[in-house]
Coordinates of C-alpha atoms in Angstrom, one line a residue:
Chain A
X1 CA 0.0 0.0 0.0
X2 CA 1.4 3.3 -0.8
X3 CA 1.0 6.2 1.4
X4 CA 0.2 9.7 0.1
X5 CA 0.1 12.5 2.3
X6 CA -3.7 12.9 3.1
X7 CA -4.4 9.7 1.2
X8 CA -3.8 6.3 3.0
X9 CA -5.0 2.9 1.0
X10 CA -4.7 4.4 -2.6
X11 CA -3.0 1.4 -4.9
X12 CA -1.5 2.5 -8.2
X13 CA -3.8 0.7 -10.7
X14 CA -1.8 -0.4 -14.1
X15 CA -3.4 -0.8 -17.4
X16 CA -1.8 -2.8 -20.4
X17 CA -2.6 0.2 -22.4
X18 CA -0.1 2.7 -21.7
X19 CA 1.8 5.6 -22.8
X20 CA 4.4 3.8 -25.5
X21 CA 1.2 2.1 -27.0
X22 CA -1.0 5.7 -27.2
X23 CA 2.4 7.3 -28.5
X24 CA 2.1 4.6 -31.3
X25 CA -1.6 5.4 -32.5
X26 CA -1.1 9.0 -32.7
X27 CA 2.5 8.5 -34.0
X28 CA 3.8 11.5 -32.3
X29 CA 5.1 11.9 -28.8
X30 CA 3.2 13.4 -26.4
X31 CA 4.9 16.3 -24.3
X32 CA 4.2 19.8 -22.9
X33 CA 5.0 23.0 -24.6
X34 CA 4.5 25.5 -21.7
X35 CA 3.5 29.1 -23.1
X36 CA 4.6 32.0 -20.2
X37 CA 4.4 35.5 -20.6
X38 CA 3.0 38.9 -19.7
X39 CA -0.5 39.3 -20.1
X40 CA -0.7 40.6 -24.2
X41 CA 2.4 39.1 -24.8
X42 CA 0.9 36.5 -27.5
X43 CA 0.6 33.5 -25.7
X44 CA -3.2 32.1 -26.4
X45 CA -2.5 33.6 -30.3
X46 CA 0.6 31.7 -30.2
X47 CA -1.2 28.2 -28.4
X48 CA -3.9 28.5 -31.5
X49 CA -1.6 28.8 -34.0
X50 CA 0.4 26.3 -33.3
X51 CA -2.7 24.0 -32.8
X52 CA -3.4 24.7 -36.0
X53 CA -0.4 23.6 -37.5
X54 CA 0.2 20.7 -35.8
X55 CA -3.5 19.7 -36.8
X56 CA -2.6 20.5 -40.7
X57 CA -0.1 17.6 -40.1
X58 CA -2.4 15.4 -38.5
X59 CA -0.9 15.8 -35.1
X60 CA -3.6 15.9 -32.0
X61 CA -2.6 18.8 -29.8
X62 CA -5.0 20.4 -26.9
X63 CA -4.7 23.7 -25.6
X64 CA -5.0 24.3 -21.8
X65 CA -5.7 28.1 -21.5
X66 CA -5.5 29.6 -18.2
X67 CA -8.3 31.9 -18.9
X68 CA -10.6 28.7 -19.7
X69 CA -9.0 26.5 -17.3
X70 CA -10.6 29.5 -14.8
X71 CA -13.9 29.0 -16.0
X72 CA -13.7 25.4 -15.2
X73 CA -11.7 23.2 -12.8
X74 CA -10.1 26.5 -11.4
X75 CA -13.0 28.4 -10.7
X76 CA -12.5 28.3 -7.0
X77 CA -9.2 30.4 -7.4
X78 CA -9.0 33.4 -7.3
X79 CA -5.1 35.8 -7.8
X80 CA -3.7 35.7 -4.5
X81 CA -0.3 34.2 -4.8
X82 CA -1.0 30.5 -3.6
X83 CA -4.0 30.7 -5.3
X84 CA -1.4 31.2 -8.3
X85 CA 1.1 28.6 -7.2
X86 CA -2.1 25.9 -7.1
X87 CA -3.9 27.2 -10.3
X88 CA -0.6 26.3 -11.8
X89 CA 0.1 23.1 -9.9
X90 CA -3.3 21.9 -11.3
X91 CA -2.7 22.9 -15.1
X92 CA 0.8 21.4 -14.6
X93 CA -1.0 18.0 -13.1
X94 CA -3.7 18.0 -16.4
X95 CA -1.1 18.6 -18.7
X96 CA 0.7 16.0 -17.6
X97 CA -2.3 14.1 -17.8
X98 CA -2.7 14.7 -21.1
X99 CA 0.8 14.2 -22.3
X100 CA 1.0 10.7 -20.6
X101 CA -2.5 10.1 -23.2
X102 CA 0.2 11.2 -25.9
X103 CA -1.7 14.6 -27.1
X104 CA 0.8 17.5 -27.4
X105 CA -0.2 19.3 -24.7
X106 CA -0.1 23.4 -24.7
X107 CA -0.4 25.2 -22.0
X108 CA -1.1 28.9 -21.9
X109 CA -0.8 30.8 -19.3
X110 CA 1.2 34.4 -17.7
X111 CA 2.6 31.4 -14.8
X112 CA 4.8 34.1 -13.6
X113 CA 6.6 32.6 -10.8
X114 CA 9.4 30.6 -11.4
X115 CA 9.5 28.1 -8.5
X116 CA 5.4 27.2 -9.8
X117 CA 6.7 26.6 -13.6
X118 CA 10.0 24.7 -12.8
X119 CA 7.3 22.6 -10.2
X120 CA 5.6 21.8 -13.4
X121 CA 9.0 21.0 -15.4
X122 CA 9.6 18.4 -12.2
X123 CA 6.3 16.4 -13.1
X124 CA 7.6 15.9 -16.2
X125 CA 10.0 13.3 -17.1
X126 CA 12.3 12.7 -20.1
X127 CA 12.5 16.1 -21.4
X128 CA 9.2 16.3 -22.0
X129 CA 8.4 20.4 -20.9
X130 CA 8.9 22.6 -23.2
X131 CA 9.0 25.9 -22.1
X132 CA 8.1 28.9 -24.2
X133 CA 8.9 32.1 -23.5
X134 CA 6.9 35.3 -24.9
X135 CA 10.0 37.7 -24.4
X136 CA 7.8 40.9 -25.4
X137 CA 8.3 44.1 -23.3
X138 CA 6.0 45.2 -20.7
X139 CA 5.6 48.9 -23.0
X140 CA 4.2 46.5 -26.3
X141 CA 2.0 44.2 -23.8
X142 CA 0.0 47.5 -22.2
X143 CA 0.1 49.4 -25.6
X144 CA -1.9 46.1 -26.9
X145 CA -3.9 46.3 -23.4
X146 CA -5.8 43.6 -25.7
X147 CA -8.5 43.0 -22.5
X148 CA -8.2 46.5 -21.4
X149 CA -6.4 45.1 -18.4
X150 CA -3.4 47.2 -18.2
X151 CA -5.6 50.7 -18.3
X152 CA -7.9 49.4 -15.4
X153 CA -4.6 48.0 -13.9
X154 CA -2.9 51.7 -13.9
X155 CA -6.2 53.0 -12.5
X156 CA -5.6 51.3 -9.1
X157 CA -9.2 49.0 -10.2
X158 CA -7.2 45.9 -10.5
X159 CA -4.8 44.9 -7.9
X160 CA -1.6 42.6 -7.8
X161 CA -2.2 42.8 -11.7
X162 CA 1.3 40.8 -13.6
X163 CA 3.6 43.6 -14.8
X164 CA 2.3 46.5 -13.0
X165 CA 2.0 45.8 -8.7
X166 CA 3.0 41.6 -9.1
X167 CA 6.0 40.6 -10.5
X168 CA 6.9 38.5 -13.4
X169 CA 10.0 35.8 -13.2
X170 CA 11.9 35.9 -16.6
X171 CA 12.7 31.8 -17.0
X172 CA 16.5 31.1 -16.9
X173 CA 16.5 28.5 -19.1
X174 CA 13.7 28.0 -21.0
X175 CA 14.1 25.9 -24.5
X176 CA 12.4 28.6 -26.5
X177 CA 12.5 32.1 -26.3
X178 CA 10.3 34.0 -28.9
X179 CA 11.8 38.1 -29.2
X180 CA 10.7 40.8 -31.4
X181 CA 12.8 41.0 -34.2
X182 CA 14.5 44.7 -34.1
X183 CA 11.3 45.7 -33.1
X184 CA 8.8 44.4 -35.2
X185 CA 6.8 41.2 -34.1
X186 CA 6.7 38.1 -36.1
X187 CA 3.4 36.8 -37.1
X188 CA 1.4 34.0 -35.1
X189 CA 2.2 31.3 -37.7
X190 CA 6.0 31.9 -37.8
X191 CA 6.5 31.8 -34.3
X192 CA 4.1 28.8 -34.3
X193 CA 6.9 27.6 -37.2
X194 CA 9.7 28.2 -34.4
X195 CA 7.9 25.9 -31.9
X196 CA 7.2 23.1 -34.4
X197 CA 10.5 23.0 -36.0
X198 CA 11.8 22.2 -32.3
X199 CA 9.0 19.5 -31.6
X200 CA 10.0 18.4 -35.1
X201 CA 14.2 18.3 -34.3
X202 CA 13.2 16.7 -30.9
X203 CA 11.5 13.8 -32.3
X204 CA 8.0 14.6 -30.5
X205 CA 6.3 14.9 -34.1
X206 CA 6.9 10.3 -35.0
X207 CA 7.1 7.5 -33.5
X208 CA 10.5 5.3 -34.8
Chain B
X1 CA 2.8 57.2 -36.1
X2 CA 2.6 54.4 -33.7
X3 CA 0.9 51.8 -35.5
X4 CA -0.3 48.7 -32.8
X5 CA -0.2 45.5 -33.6
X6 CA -3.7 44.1 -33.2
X7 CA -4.0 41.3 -30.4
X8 CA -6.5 38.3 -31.0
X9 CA -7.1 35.6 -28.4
X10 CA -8.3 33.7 -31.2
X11 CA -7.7 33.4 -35.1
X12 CA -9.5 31.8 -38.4
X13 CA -6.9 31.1 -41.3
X14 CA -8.4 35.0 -42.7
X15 CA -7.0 36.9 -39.7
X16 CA -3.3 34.6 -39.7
X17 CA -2.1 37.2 -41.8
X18 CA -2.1 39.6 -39.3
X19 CA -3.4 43.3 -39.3
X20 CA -2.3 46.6 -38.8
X21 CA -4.2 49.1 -37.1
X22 CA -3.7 53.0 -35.6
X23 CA -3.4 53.5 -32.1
X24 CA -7.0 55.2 -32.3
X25 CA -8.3 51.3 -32.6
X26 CA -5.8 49.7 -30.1
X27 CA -8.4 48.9 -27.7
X28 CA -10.5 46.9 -30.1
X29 CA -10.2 42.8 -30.5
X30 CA -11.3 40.7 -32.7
X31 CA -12.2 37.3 -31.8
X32 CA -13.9 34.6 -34.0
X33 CA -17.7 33.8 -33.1
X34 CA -19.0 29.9 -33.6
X35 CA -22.7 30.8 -35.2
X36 CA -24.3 34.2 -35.1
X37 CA -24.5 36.6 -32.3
X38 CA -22.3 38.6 -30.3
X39 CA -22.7 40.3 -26.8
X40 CA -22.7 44.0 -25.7
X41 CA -21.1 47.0 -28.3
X42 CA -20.4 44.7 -31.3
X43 CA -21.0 45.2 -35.2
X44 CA -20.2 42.6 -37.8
X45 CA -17.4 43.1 -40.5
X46 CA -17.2 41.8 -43.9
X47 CA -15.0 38.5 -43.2
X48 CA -18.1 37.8 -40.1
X49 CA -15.6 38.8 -37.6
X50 CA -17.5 40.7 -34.6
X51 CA -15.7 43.8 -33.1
X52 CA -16.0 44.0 -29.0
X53 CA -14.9 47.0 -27.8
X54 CA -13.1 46.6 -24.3
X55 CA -15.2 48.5 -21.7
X56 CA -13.8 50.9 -19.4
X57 CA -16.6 51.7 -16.8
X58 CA -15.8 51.8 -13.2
X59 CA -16.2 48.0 -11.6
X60 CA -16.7 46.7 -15.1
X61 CA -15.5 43.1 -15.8
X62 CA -13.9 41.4 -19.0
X63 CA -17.0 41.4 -21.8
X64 CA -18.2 37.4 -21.6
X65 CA -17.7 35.7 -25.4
X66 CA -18.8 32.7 -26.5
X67 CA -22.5 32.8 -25.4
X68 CA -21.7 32.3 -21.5
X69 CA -24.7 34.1 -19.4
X70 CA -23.7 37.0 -17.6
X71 CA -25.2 39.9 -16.4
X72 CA -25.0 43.9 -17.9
X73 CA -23.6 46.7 -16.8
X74 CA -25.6 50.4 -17.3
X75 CA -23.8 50.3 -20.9
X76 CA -25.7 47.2 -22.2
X77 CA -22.8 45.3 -22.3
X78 CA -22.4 41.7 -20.5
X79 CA -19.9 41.5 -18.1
X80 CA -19.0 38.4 -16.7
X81 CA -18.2 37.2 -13.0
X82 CA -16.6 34.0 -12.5
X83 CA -16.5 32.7 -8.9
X84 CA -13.3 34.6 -7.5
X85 CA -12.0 35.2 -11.2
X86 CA -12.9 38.4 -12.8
X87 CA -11.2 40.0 -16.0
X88 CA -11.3 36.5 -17.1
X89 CA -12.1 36.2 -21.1
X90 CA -12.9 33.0 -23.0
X91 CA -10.4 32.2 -25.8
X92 CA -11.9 30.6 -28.8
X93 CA -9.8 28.6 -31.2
X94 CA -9.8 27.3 -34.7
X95 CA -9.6 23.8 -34.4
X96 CA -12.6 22.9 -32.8
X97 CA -13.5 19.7 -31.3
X98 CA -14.9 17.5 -34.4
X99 CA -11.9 18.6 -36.3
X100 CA -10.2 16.4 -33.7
X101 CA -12.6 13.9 -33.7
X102 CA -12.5 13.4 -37.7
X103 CA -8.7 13.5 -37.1
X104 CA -9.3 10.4 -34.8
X105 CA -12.6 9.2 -36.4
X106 CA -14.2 8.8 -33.1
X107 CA -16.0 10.9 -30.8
X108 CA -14.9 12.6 -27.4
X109 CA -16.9 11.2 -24.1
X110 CA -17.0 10.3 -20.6
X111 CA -17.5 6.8 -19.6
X112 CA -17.9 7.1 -15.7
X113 CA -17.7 4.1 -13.8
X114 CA -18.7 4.3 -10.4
X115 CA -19.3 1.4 -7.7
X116 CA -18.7 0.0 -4.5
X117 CA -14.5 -0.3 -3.7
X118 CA -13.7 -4.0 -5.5
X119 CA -17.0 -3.8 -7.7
X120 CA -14.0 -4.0 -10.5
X121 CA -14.1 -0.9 -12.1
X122 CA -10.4 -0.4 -12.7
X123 CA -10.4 -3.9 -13.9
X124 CA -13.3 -2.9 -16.6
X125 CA -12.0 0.5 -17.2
X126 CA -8.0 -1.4 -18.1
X127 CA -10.6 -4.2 -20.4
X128 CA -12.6 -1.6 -22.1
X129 CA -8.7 1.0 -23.0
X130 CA -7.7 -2.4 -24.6
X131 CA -10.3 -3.4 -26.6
X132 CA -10.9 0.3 -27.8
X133 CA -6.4 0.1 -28.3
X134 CA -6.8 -2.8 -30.5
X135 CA -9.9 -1.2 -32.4
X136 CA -7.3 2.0 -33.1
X137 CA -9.7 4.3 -30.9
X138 CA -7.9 6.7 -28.6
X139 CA -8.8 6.4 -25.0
X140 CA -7.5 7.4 -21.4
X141 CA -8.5 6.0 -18.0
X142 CA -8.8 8.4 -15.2
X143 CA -8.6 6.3 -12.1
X144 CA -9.5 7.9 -8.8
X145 CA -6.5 5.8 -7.2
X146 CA -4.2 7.3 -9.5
X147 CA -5.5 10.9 -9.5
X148 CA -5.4 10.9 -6.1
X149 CA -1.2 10.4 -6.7
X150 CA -1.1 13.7 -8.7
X151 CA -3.7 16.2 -9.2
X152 CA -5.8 15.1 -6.3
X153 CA -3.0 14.5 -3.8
X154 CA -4.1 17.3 -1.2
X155 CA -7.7 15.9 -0.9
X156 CA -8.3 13.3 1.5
X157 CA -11.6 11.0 1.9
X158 CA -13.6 13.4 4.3
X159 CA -17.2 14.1 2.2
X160 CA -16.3 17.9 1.0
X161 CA -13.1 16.3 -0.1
X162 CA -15.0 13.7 -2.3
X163 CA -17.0 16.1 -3.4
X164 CA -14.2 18.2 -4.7
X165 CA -12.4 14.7 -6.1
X166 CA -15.0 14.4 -8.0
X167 CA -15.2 17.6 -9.7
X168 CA -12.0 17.6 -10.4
X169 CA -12.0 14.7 -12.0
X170 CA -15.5 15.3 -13.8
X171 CA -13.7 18.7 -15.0
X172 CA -10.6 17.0 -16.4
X173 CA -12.9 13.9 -17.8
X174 CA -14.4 17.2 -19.7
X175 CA -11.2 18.9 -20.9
X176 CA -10.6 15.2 -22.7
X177 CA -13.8 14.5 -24.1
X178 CA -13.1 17.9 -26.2
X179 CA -10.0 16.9 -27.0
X180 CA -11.4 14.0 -28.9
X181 CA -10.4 11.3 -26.3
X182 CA -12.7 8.7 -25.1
X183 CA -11.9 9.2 -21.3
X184 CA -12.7 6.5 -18.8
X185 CA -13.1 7.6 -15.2
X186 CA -13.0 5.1 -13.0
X187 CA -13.7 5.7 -9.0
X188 CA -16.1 5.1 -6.6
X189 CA -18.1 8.4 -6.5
X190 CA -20.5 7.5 -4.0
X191 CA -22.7 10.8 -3.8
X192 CA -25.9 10.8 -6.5
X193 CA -25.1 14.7 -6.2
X194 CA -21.5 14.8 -7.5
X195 CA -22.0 12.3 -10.6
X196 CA -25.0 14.2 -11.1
X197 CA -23.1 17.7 -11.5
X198 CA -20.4 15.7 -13.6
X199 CA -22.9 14.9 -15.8
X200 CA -24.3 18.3 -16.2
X201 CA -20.6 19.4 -17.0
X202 CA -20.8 17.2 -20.6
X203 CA -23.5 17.8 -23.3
X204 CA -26.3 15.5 -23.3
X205 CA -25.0 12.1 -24.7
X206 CA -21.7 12.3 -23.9
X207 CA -21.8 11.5 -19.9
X208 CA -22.5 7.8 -20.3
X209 CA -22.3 6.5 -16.5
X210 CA -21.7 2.6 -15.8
X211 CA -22.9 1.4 -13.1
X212 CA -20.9 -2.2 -11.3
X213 CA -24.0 -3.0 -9.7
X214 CA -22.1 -5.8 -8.0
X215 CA -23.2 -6.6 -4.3
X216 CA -21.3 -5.9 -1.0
X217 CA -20.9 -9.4 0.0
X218 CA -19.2 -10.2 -3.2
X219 CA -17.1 -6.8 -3.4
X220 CA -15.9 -8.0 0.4
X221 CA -15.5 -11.4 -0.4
X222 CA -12.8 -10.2 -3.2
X223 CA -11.5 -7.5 -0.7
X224 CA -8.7 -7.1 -3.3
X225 CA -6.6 -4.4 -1.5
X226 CA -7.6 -5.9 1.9
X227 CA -9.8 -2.3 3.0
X228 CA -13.2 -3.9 3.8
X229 CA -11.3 -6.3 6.8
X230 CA -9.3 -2.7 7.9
X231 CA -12.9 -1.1 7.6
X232 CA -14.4 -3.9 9.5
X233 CA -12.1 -3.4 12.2
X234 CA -12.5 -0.1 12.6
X235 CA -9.0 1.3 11.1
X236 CA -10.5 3.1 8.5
X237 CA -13.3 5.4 9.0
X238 CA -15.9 6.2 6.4
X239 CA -15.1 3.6 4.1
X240 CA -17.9 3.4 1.3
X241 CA -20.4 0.4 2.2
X242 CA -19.1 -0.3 5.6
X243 CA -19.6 3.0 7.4
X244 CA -20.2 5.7 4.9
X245 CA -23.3 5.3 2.0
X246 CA -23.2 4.7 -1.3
X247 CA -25.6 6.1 -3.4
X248 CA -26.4 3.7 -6.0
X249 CA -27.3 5.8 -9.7
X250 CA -31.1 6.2 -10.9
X251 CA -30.8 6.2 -14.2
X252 CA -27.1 5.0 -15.7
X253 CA -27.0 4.2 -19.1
X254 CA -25.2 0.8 -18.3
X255 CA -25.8 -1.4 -15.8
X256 CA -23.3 -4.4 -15.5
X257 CA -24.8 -6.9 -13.3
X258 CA -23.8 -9.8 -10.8
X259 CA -26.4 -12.8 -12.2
X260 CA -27.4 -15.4 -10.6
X261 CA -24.2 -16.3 -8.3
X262 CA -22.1 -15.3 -11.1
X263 CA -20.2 -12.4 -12.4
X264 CA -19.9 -11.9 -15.8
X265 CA -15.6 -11.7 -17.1
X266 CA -14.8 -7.5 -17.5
X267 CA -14.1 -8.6 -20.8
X268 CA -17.8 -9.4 -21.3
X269 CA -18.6 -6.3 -19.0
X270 CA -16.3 -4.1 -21.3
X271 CA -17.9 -5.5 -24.7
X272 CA -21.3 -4.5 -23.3
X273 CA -19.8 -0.7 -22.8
X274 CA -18.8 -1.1 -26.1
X275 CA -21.4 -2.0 -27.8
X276 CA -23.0 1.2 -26.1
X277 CA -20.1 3.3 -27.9
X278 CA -21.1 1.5 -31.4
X279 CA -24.9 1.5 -31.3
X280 CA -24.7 5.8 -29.9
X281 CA -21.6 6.8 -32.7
X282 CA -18.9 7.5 -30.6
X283 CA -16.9 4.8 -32.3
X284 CA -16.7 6.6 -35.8
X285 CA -16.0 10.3 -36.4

């Protein structure tokens, strides 16, 4: 019998069917590709873009959106800090979830503490996070201010908002980083091209 | 001139190209309706894209997309309020769910098995992933044991905590059935209530609950993880059947039976779940 903090008597059930077999029906591996950023930075445009693509190539992907995710299984959390740390520890759980069914699993959310991400990245064996970083300055987010978040933010109407009063932990070593270009932003399917070109070089995309 | 970028939460092949806009419209989105229909301030452009301007009145709240009720401010335009979430907006994308499931050619849905601990569930649940494996259809078993490892590993057995479990699970079950995936969840679930709100999570059709109508005497005679004798002598508390209820399901789609003295093999039990799957369409896109 194992024994698991609050939960005494739980047995770890096995099924024939497992990961390697799942892996083999898709014939891609499935895996994590973990979207962080500022809010406005890009990150759902980027998740649906790259769903898209992997779709066009007959690859099943799933997006995990921290915005829907809050609608749902996280609706009891709120944006205190641990309520942070555990809306994150749950996605990180589900995607892993989902990347043990063998989907290509995106995740998309601002996740701006470090500590809560690399938490995720520990779940995860064999290389299988991918972290993706929307490296777009703080001045291009708010000037987006796609959910007029940033002008109510400034007003004092939202508190503890990412980026204005609640800090956001660059990753240190994060296997993609997506920039503006001197300036100028690439478009959602290029930078979706970045992402798959990794998966691609990585081997997530087949099955030898 | 500062020209801005314009930000979309979600795209259709016409917007992938990307758009330039003055700073004048900066505040604007686009977003990408299913059907007809949008909420609040909206007006509808040539390529059926509908414009939502984002509202700046004092206490407002992120304009609600994608049909969710919600209540209006003095502007006419609905705000949403999401248990302890505000400033929370839905973000549509373009491959929808039956893309996936023609992708797969099956259809995403929750199997939820639920019965006494040791009515075999996890044994059906592993029978039915193997069949479905061997008939190339895509399926994942949720097993409350093995939840409770991961996602699930701060709740403990007390009945809010079930109750919770339960969502959780139904909520994830969810996420998977849009993915495309036939997800099997496989626990206990003792409360009517709690399967009962599972269910009202998934679209009609898709919630397909099994019950192991198996009886006690047989479930303790197996006693397969040795709980019912620790139950029995009173080192576990509130263990479903001995000292805490089970609720047994009023109207389950399946039913798999103990007749007659016998049980039928969970290979036989699995073969009846899928002929369920074959008879209702889930086993073809």
């Amino acid at each position: 019998m194992s024994t698991i903090s609050n939960s005494t008597n739980i047995f770890w059930q096995e099924c024939p069917v497992g990961k390697a077999e799942r892996q083999k029906l898709l014939n891609q591996k499935g895996c994590v590709v973990w979207i962080t950023g500022l809010s406005g930075s890009g990150k759902s445009t980027l998740a649906c873009s790259l769903s898209r693509e992997l779709h066009s190539r007959g690859k099943l992907s799933y997006i995990l959106d921290g915005d829907n995710l809050r609608h749902g299984i996280n609706k009891d959390l709120g944006f205190k800090p641990e309520d942070r740390t555990e809306n994150i520890r749950r996605v990180g759980e589900i995607a892993k979830l989902f990347a043990d069914a063998g989907l290509i699993c995106i995740a998309s959310l601002i996740s701006p503490y470090r500590k809560d991400r690399d938490a995720c990245r520990a779940m995860l064996p064999d290389a299988n996070f991918i972290e993706v970083f929307m490296n777009m300055p703080l001045e291009l987010c708010e000037s987006r201010d796609a959910k007029g978040l940033y002008k109510l933010a400034r007003a004092g109407k939202i508190r503890g908002f990412t980026g204005i009063d609640d800090p956001y932990e660059q990753p240190l070593n994060c296997e993609i980083e997506i920039q503006q270009n001197n300036g100028v932003c690439l478009l959602p399917a290029a930078l979706a091209g970045q992402v798959l070109t990794y998966l691609e070089e990585k081997g997530f995309l087949q099955v030898e | 001139m500062n020209a801005s970028r314009l930000q979309w939460a979600s795209s259709s092949p016409a917007l992938s190209t990307g758009l330039e806009t003055s700073s004048s419209c900066s505040k604007l989105g686009f977003v990408n309706f299913r059907g007809g229909g949008g909420c609040g301030d909206s007006l509808k452009t040539k390529k059926g894209l509908f414009v939502i301007k984002a509202m700046d009145v004092e206490g407002s709240r992120t304009v609600n997309l994608n049909g969710h009720a919600g209540d209006s401010d003095k502007n006419g335009s609905l705000l949403s309020s999401i248990g302890n979430s505000t400033n929370i907006q839905w973000h549509q994308c373009s491959v929808k769910k039956e893309d996936r499931e023609n992708m797969l050619k099956q259809k995403g849905c929750v199997i939820w098995i639920t019965g006494l601990s040791g009515s075999g569930k996890s044994t059906v649940a592993c029978a039915l992933s193997g069949i479905l494996y061997r008939r190339g259809k895509l399926a994942y078993v949720l097993d409350g044991d093995n939840v409770r490892h991961g996602l699930n590993r701060d709740l403990g057995f007390k009945a809010e905590d079930r109750a919770e479990n339960i969502r959780r699970i139904g909520e994830v079950a969810k996420l998977f059935a849009d993915a495309g995936v036939i997800c099997i969840a496989s626990l206990i679930s003792p409360y009517r209530r709690d399967r009962d709100a599972c269910r009202a999570l998934l679209p009609a059709g898709e919630f397909i609950e099994v019950f192991m109508d198996i009886p006690l005497h047989v479930c303790e005679a197996r006693d397969p993880k040795g709980l019912y004798k620790l139950a029995r002598a009173g080192k576990i508390k509130g263990f479903t059947g001995i000292d805490d209820p089970y609720e047994s399901p009023l109207n389950c789609e399946i039913a798999l039976r103990h007749t007659g003295g016998e049980c039928a093999s969970p290979c036989e039990m699995a073969e009846e779940v899928i002929s369920y799957l074959e008879e209702k369409g889930f086993l073809q896109a």
